[in-house]
Short mmCIF file of N, CA and C in Angstrom, two decimals:
data_model
loop_
_atom_site.label_atom_id
_atom_site.label_comp_id
_atom_site.label_asym_id
_atom_site.label_seq_id
_atom_site.Cartn_x
_atom_site.Cartn_y
_atom_site.Cartn_z
N MET A 1 -1.53 14.73 37.72
CA MET A 1 -0.39 13.89 37.41
C MET A 1 -0.64 13.23 36.05
N LYS A 2 0.44 13.06 35.31
CA LYS A 2 0.31 12.45 34.00
C LYS A 2 0.57 10.94 34.09
N TYR A 3 -0.26 10.21 33.33
CA TYR A 3 -0.12 8.76 33.23
C TYR A 3 -0.17 8.37 31.77
N LEU A 4 0.57 7.31 31.46
CA LEU A 4 0.57 6.76 30.12
C LEU A 4 -0.19 5.43 30.17
N ILE A 5 -1.18 5.31 29.31
CA ILE A 5 -1.90 4.05 29.16
C ILE A 5 -1.32 3.40 27.91
N LEU A 6 -0.67 2.26 28.10
CA LEU A 6 0.03 1.59 27.02
C LEU A 6 -0.79 0.42 26.50
N ILE A 7 -0.98 0.38 25.20
CA ILE A 7 -1.71 -0.69 24.54
C ILE A 7 -0.69 -1.59 23.85
N GLN A 8 -0.64 -2.85 24.23
CA GLN A 8 0.32 -3.79 23.69
C GLN A 8 -0.33 -4.73 22.68
N SER A 9 0.43 -5.12 21.70
CA SER A 9 0.04 -6.20 20.80
C SER A 9 0.87 -7.40 21.20
N ASN A 10 0.22 -8.54 21.42
CA ASN A 10 0.91 -9.74 21.87
C ASN A 10 0.16 -10.97 21.36
N PRO A 11 0.69 -12.16 21.57
CA PRO A 11 0.01 -13.35 21.06
C PRO A 11 -1.45 -13.47 21.50
N GLN A 12 -1.74 -13.10 22.75
CA GLN A 12 -3.11 -13.18 23.24
C GLN A 12 -4.02 -12.21 22.48
N SER A 13 -3.59 -10.97 22.33
CA SER A 13 -4.44 -9.98 21.64
C SER A 13 -4.57 -10.33 20.16
N LEU A 14 -3.51 -10.85 19.54
CA LEU A 14 -3.58 -11.23 18.14
C LEU A 14 -4.52 -12.42 17.94
N ALA A 15 -4.52 -13.36 18.88
CA ALA A 15 -5.43 -14.51 18.80
C ALA A 15 -6.88 -14.05 18.88
N VAL A 16 -7.15 -13.10 19.77
CA VAL A 16 -8.50 -12.55 19.88
C VAL A 16 -8.88 -11.84 18.59
N TRP A 17 -7.96 -11.04 18.05
CA TRP A 17 -8.21 -10.29 16.81
C TRP A 17 -8.61 -11.24 15.68
N GLU A 18 -7.93 -12.36 15.60
CA GLU A 18 -8.20 -13.33 14.53
C GLU A 18 -9.60 -13.93 14.63
N THR A 19 -10.18 -13.97 15.83
CA THR A 19 -11.52 -14.54 15.99
C THR A 19 -12.63 -13.51 15.75
N MET A 20 -12.26 -12.24 15.64
CA MET A 20 -13.27 -11.18 15.47
C MET A 20 -13.78 -11.11 14.03
N THR A 21 -15.04 -10.78 13.91
CA THR A 21 -15.61 -10.51 12.59
C THR A 21 -15.16 -9.12 12.16
N GLU A 22 -15.37 -8.80 10.90
CA GLU A 22 -15.03 -7.46 10.40
C GLU A 22 -15.77 -6.39 11.20
N GLN A 23 -17.03 -6.64 11.51
CA GLN A 23 -17.81 -5.67 12.28
C GLN A 23 -17.24 -5.49 13.68
N GLN A 24 -16.83 -6.58 14.32
CA GLN A 24 -16.24 -6.48 15.65
C GLN A 24 -14.92 -5.70 15.60
N ARG A 25 -14.15 -5.91 14.55
CA ARG A 25 -12.90 -5.16 14.40
C ARG A 25 -13.17 -3.68 14.20
N THR A 26 -14.18 -3.38 13.41
CA THR A 26 -14.57 -1.99 13.20
C THR A 26 -15.03 -1.37 14.51
N ASP A 27 -15.87 -2.08 15.25
CA ASP A 27 -16.36 -1.59 16.54
C ASP A 27 -15.22 -1.37 17.52
N PHE A 28 -14.23 -2.26 17.48
CA PHE A 28 -13.05 -2.14 18.34
C PHE A 28 -12.31 -0.84 18.05
N GLY A 29 -12.06 -0.58 16.77
CA GLY A 29 -11.38 0.67 16.38
C GLY A 29 -12.19 1.89 16.74
N LEU A 30 -13.50 1.82 16.49
CA LEU A 30 -14.38 2.94 16.85
C LEU A 30 -14.41 3.15 18.36
N GLY A 31 -14.26 2.07 19.11
CA GLY A 31 -14.19 2.19 20.57
C GLY A 31 -13.02 3.05 21.01
N HIS A 32 -11.88 2.90 20.32
CA HIS A 32 -10.73 3.75 20.63
C HIS A 32 -11.01 5.21 20.27
N LEU A 33 -11.66 5.44 19.15
CA LEU A 33 -12.00 6.81 18.76
C LEU A 33 -12.97 7.44 19.76
N ARG A 34 -13.95 6.66 20.20
CA ARG A 34 -14.91 7.17 21.19
C ARG A 34 -14.22 7.48 22.52
N LEU A 35 -13.31 6.59 22.95
CA LEU A 35 -12.59 6.82 24.19
C LEU A 35 -11.75 8.09 24.10
N THR A 36 -11.08 8.27 22.98
CA THR A 36 -10.27 9.48 22.78
C THR A 36 -11.15 10.72 22.90
N GLU A 37 -12.32 10.69 22.27
CA GLU A 37 -13.22 11.84 22.33
C GLU A 37 -13.74 12.05 23.75
N GLU A 38 -14.06 10.97 24.45
CA GLU A 38 -14.53 11.09 25.84
C GLU A 38 -13.46 11.70 26.72
N MET A 39 -12.21 11.28 26.53
CA MET A 39 -11.10 11.85 27.30
C MET A 39 -10.92 13.33 26.97
N ARG A 40 -11.05 13.67 25.68
CA ARG A 40 -10.92 15.07 25.26
C ARG A 40 -11.99 15.92 25.92
N GLU A 41 -13.24 15.44 25.87
CA GLU A 41 -14.35 16.19 26.46
C GLU A 41 -14.21 16.33 27.97
N ALA A 42 -13.60 15.34 28.63
CA ALA A 42 -13.40 15.39 30.08
C ALA A 42 -12.19 16.26 30.45
N GLY A 43 -11.41 16.66 29.45
CA GLY A 43 -10.26 17.52 29.70
C GLY A 43 -9.04 16.80 30.24
N VAL A 44 -8.98 15.46 30.09
CA VAL A 44 -7.83 14.72 30.62
C VAL A 44 -6.84 14.29 29.54
N LEU A 45 -7.25 14.35 28.29
CA LEU A 45 -6.40 13.85 27.21
C LEU A 45 -5.27 14.82 26.88
N VAL A 46 -4.05 14.32 26.87
CA VAL A 46 -2.90 15.08 26.40
C VAL A 46 -2.64 14.69 24.94
N VAL A 47 -2.56 13.38 24.70
CA VAL A 47 -2.38 12.87 23.34
C VAL A 47 -2.80 11.41 23.29
N SER A 48 -3.24 10.98 22.14
CA SER A 48 -3.60 9.58 21.91
C SER A 48 -3.13 9.21 20.52
N GLU A 49 -2.40 8.10 20.41
CA GLU A 49 -1.87 7.69 19.11
C GLU A 49 -1.81 6.17 19.02
N GLY A 50 -2.07 5.68 17.81
CA GLY A 50 -1.77 4.29 17.48
C GLY A 50 -0.43 4.29 16.78
N LEU A 51 0.30 3.19 16.89
CA LEU A 51 1.64 3.12 16.32
C LEU A 51 1.67 2.15 15.15
N GLY A 52 2.53 2.45 14.18
CA GLY A 52 2.70 1.60 13.02
C GLY A 52 3.37 0.28 13.39
N ASP A 53 3.35 -0.63 12.46
CA ASP A 53 3.95 -1.94 12.65
C ASP A 53 5.44 -1.80 12.95
N PRO A 54 5.97 -2.61 13.86
CA PRO A 54 7.41 -2.53 14.18
C PRO A 54 8.31 -2.73 12.96
N ALA A 55 7.83 -3.41 11.94
CA ALA A 55 8.64 -3.60 10.73
C ALA A 55 8.91 -2.27 10.03
N LEU A 56 8.14 -1.24 10.36
CA LEU A 56 8.32 0.08 9.75
C LEU A 56 9.23 0.99 10.59
N ALA A 57 9.72 0.45 11.70
CA ALA A 57 10.52 1.25 12.64
C ALA A 57 11.94 1.47 12.12
N THR A 58 12.56 2.52 12.62
CA THR A 58 13.98 2.78 12.40
C THR A 58 14.64 2.92 13.76
N GLN A 59 15.68 2.16 13.98
CA GLN A 59 16.44 2.28 15.23
C GLN A 59 17.58 3.27 15.01
N VAL A 60 17.84 4.08 16.03
CA VAL A 60 18.86 5.12 15.94
C VAL A 60 19.82 4.96 17.12
N SER A 61 21.10 5.02 16.82
CA SER A 61 22.13 5.02 17.86
C SER A 61 23.23 5.98 17.43
N VAL A 62 24.05 6.39 18.37
CA VAL A 62 25.19 7.27 18.08
C VAL A 62 26.44 6.60 18.63
N ARG A 63 27.41 6.42 17.76
CA ARG A 63 28.69 5.82 18.13
C ARG A 63 29.80 6.71 17.58
N ASP A 64 30.71 7.10 18.46
CA ASP A 64 31.84 7.95 18.07
C ASP A 64 31.35 9.20 17.34
N GLY A 65 30.24 9.77 17.80
CA GLY A 65 29.72 10.99 17.22
C GLY A 65 28.96 10.82 15.92
N LYS A 66 28.82 9.59 15.45
CA LYS A 66 28.12 9.34 14.19
C LYS A 66 26.76 8.70 14.46
N THR A 67 25.76 9.23 13.77
CA THR A 67 24.42 8.68 13.88
C THR A 67 24.29 7.46 12.98
N ILE A 68 23.85 6.38 13.57
CA ILE A 68 23.69 5.12 12.84
C ILE A 68 22.21 4.75 12.88
N THR A 69 21.64 4.45 11.72
CA THR A 69 20.25 4.03 11.67
C THR A 69 20.16 2.62 11.10
N SER A 70 19.14 1.94 11.53
CA SER A 70 18.89 0.58 11.05
C SER A 70 17.39 0.44 10.86
N ASP A 71 16.98 0.09 9.65
CA ASP A 71 15.56 -0.09 9.36
C ASP A 71 15.16 -1.52 9.64
N GLY A 72 13.83 -1.70 9.93
CA GLY A 72 13.28 -3.03 10.18
C GLY A 72 13.31 -3.85 8.91
N PRO A 73 12.89 -5.07 8.90
CA PRO A 73 12.34 -5.73 10.10
C PRO A 73 13.44 -6.21 11.04
N TYR A 74 13.06 -6.34 12.29
CA TYR A 74 13.98 -6.79 13.33
C TYR A 74 13.61 -8.20 13.73
N ALA A 75 14.39 -8.76 14.61
CA ALA A 75 14.05 -10.09 15.12
C ALA A 75 12.61 -10.05 15.64
N GLU A 76 11.88 -11.07 15.33
CA GLU A 76 10.47 -11.09 15.70
C GLU A 76 10.33 -11.07 17.22
N VAL A 77 9.49 -10.18 17.69
CA VAL A 77 9.19 -10.09 19.12
C VAL A 77 7.75 -10.53 19.33
N LYS A 78 7.48 -11.02 20.51
CA LYS A 78 6.13 -11.51 20.78
C LYS A 78 5.20 -10.39 21.23
N GLU A 79 5.77 -9.29 21.68
CA GLU A 79 4.94 -8.20 22.16
C GLU A 79 5.54 -6.88 21.71
N HIS A 80 4.69 -5.94 21.30
CA HIS A 80 5.18 -4.62 20.95
C HIS A 80 4.12 -3.57 21.28
N LEU A 81 4.57 -2.35 21.42
CA LEU A 81 3.68 -1.24 21.72
C LEU A 81 2.84 -0.92 20.49
N ALA A 82 1.53 -0.97 20.65
CA ALA A 82 0.62 -0.74 19.53
C ALA A 82 -0.02 0.65 19.58
N GLY A 83 -0.08 1.24 20.77
CA GLY A 83 -0.70 2.56 20.90
C GLY A 83 -0.60 3.07 22.31
N LEU A 84 -1.02 4.32 22.48
CA LEU A 84 -0.92 4.93 23.80
C LEU A 84 -1.93 6.05 23.98
N TYR A 85 -2.24 6.29 25.23
CA TYR A 85 -3.00 7.47 25.64
C TYR A 85 -2.17 8.14 26.73
N LEU A 86 -1.88 9.41 26.59
CA LEU A 86 -1.24 10.19 27.64
C LEU A 86 -2.33 11.05 28.25
N ILE A 87 -2.57 10.84 29.54
CA ILE A 87 -3.65 11.58 30.21
C ILE A 87 -3.10 12.34 31.40
N ASP A 88 -3.80 13.38 31.80
CA ASP A 88 -3.43 14.19 32.96
C ASP A 88 -4.61 14.15 33.91
N VAL A 89 -4.47 13.38 35.00
CA VAL A 89 -5.57 13.14 35.94
C VAL A 89 -5.09 13.34 37.37
N ALA A 90 -6.02 13.28 38.31
CA ALA A 90 -5.70 13.55 39.71
C ALA A 90 -4.82 12.48 40.35
N ASP A 91 -5.07 11.21 40.01
CA ASP A 91 -4.34 10.14 40.70
C ASP A 91 -4.41 8.83 39.91
N LEU A 92 -3.73 7.82 40.46
CA LEU A 92 -3.67 6.52 39.81
C LEU A 92 -5.06 5.89 39.67
N ASP A 93 -5.91 6.04 40.66
CA ASP A 93 -7.25 5.46 40.57
C ASP A 93 -8.01 5.99 39.36
N GLU A 94 -7.90 7.29 39.10
CA GLU A 94 -8.57 7.87 37.94
C GLU A 94 -7.95 7.36 36.64
N ALA A 95 -6.63 7.22 36.63
CA ALA A 95 -5.95 6.69 35.44
C ALA A 95 -6.40 5.25 35.17
N ILE A 96 -6.54 4.46 36.21
CA ILE A 96 -6.99 3.08 36.06
C ILE A 96 -8.42 3.05 35.53
N ALA A 97 -9.26 3.94 36.02
CA ALA A 97 -10.65 3.99 35.53
C ALA A 97 -10.69 4.29 34.04
N TRP A 98 -9.84 5.19 33.56
CA TRP A 98 -9.78 5.47 32.13
C TRP A 98 -9.22 4.27 31.37
N ALA A 99 -8.19 3.64 31.89
CA ALA A 99 -7.59 2.48 31.23
C ALA A 99 -8.60 1.34 31.08
N ALA A 100 -9.46 1.20 32.05
CA ALA A 100 -10.47 0.14 32.00
C ALA A 100 -11.46 0.34 30.86
N LYS A 101 -11.55 1.54 30.34
CA LYS A 101 -12.46 1.84 29.22
C LYS A 101 -11.83 1.53 27.87
N ALA A 102 -10.53 1.24 27.82
CA ALA A 102 -9.88 0.92 26.55
C ALA A 102 -10.45 -0.40 26.03
N PRO A 103 -10.81 -0.48 24.76
CA PRO A 103 -11.37 -1.72 24.23
C PRO A 103 -10.48 -2.94 24.49
N ASP A 104 -9.18 -2.76 24.50
CA ASP A 104 -8.24 -3.86 24.71
C ASP A 104 -8.39 -4.49 26.09
N ALA A 105 -8.79 -3.70 27.08
CA ALA A 105 -8.91 -4.20 28.45
C ALA A 105 -9.96 -5.31 28.56
N ALA A 106 -10.90 -5.36 27.64
CA ALA A 106 -11.93 -6.40 27.66
C ALA A 106 -11.39 -7.73 27.14
N TYR A 107 -10.26 -7.73 26.45
CA TYR A 107 -9.74 -8.94 25.83
C TYR A 107 -8.38 -9.37 26.36
N THR A 108 -7.58 -8.41 26.76
CA THR A 108 -6.23 -8.69 27.26
C THR A 108 -5.99 -7.71 28.40
N ARG A 109 -4.87 -7.06 28.46
CA ARG A 109 -4.65 -6.07 29.51
C ARG A 109 -3.96 -4.85 28.92
N VAL A 110 -4.12 -3.74 29.61
CA VAL A 110 -3.41 -2.52 29.25
C VAL A 110 -2.57 -2.13 30.46
N GLU A 111 -1.54 -1.37 30.22
CA GLU A 111 -0.62 -0.97 31.28
C GLU A 111 -0.79 0.52 31.57
N VAL A 112 -0.81 0.86 32.85
CA VAL A 112 -0.85 2.26 33.28
C VAL A 112 0.47 2.55 33.97
N ARG A 113 1.14 3.60 33.50
CA ARG A 113 2.44 3.93 34.06
C ARG A 113 2.52 5.43 34.31
N PRO A 114 3.00 5.85 35.50
CA PRO A 114 3.14 7.29 35.76
C PRO A 114 4.26 7.88 34.92
N VAL A 115 4.08 9.13 34.52
CA VAL A 115 5.11 9.87 33.80
C VAL A 115 5.94 10.61 34.83
N LEU A 116 7.25 10.51 34.71
CA LEU A 116 8.13 11.20 35.66
C LEU A 116 8.06 12.70 35.43
N ASP A 117 7.88 13.44 36.51
CA ASP A 117 7.86 14.90 36.42
C ASP A 117 9.28 15.40 36.64
N MET A 118 9.91 15.84 35.57
CA MET A 118 11.29 16.33 35.66
C MET A 118 11.36 17.85 35.62
N SER A 119 10.22 18.51 35.83
CA SER A 119 10.17 19.97 35.72
C SER A 119 11.04 20.68 36.75
N ALA A 120 11.31 20.04 37.88
CA ALA A 120 12.13 20.69 38.91
C ALA A 120 13.61 20.40 38.75
N TRP A 121 13.97 19.57 37.81
CA TRP A 121 15.37 19.25 37.59
C TRP A 121 16.09 20.44 36.98
N GLU A 122 17.31 20.63 37.39
CA GLU A 122 18.10 21.73 36.82
C GLU A 122 18.91 21.22 35.64
N ILE A 123 19.05 22.07 34.65
CA ILE A 123 19.83 21.70 33.46
C ILE A 123 21.24 22.20 33.62
#
């Protein structure tokens, strides 16, 4: 089963980040790289990505058949998605075990969410 491990940026994580030394910040980033490699070696990693700042985002909508885009910055939000790991594991317990290894879990929390399997849906 596929699970998404969501890494959030929020006031708590930003406050922790501000207290870290440069070396701690480097170690934090390297921790994500090591986790990605460990997941790859275990054969559970589907994809792992960090996301750019929300100010770099483009929102897309369609109205009356026309595509409308809007570039950031947007109203300031207190929390945003900072990164993700998509893993394919046996069950929720295994997904939680992987999520617990994310460097962020030591300072704030990460979210584990099942991916809906729509393979049996008819088009």
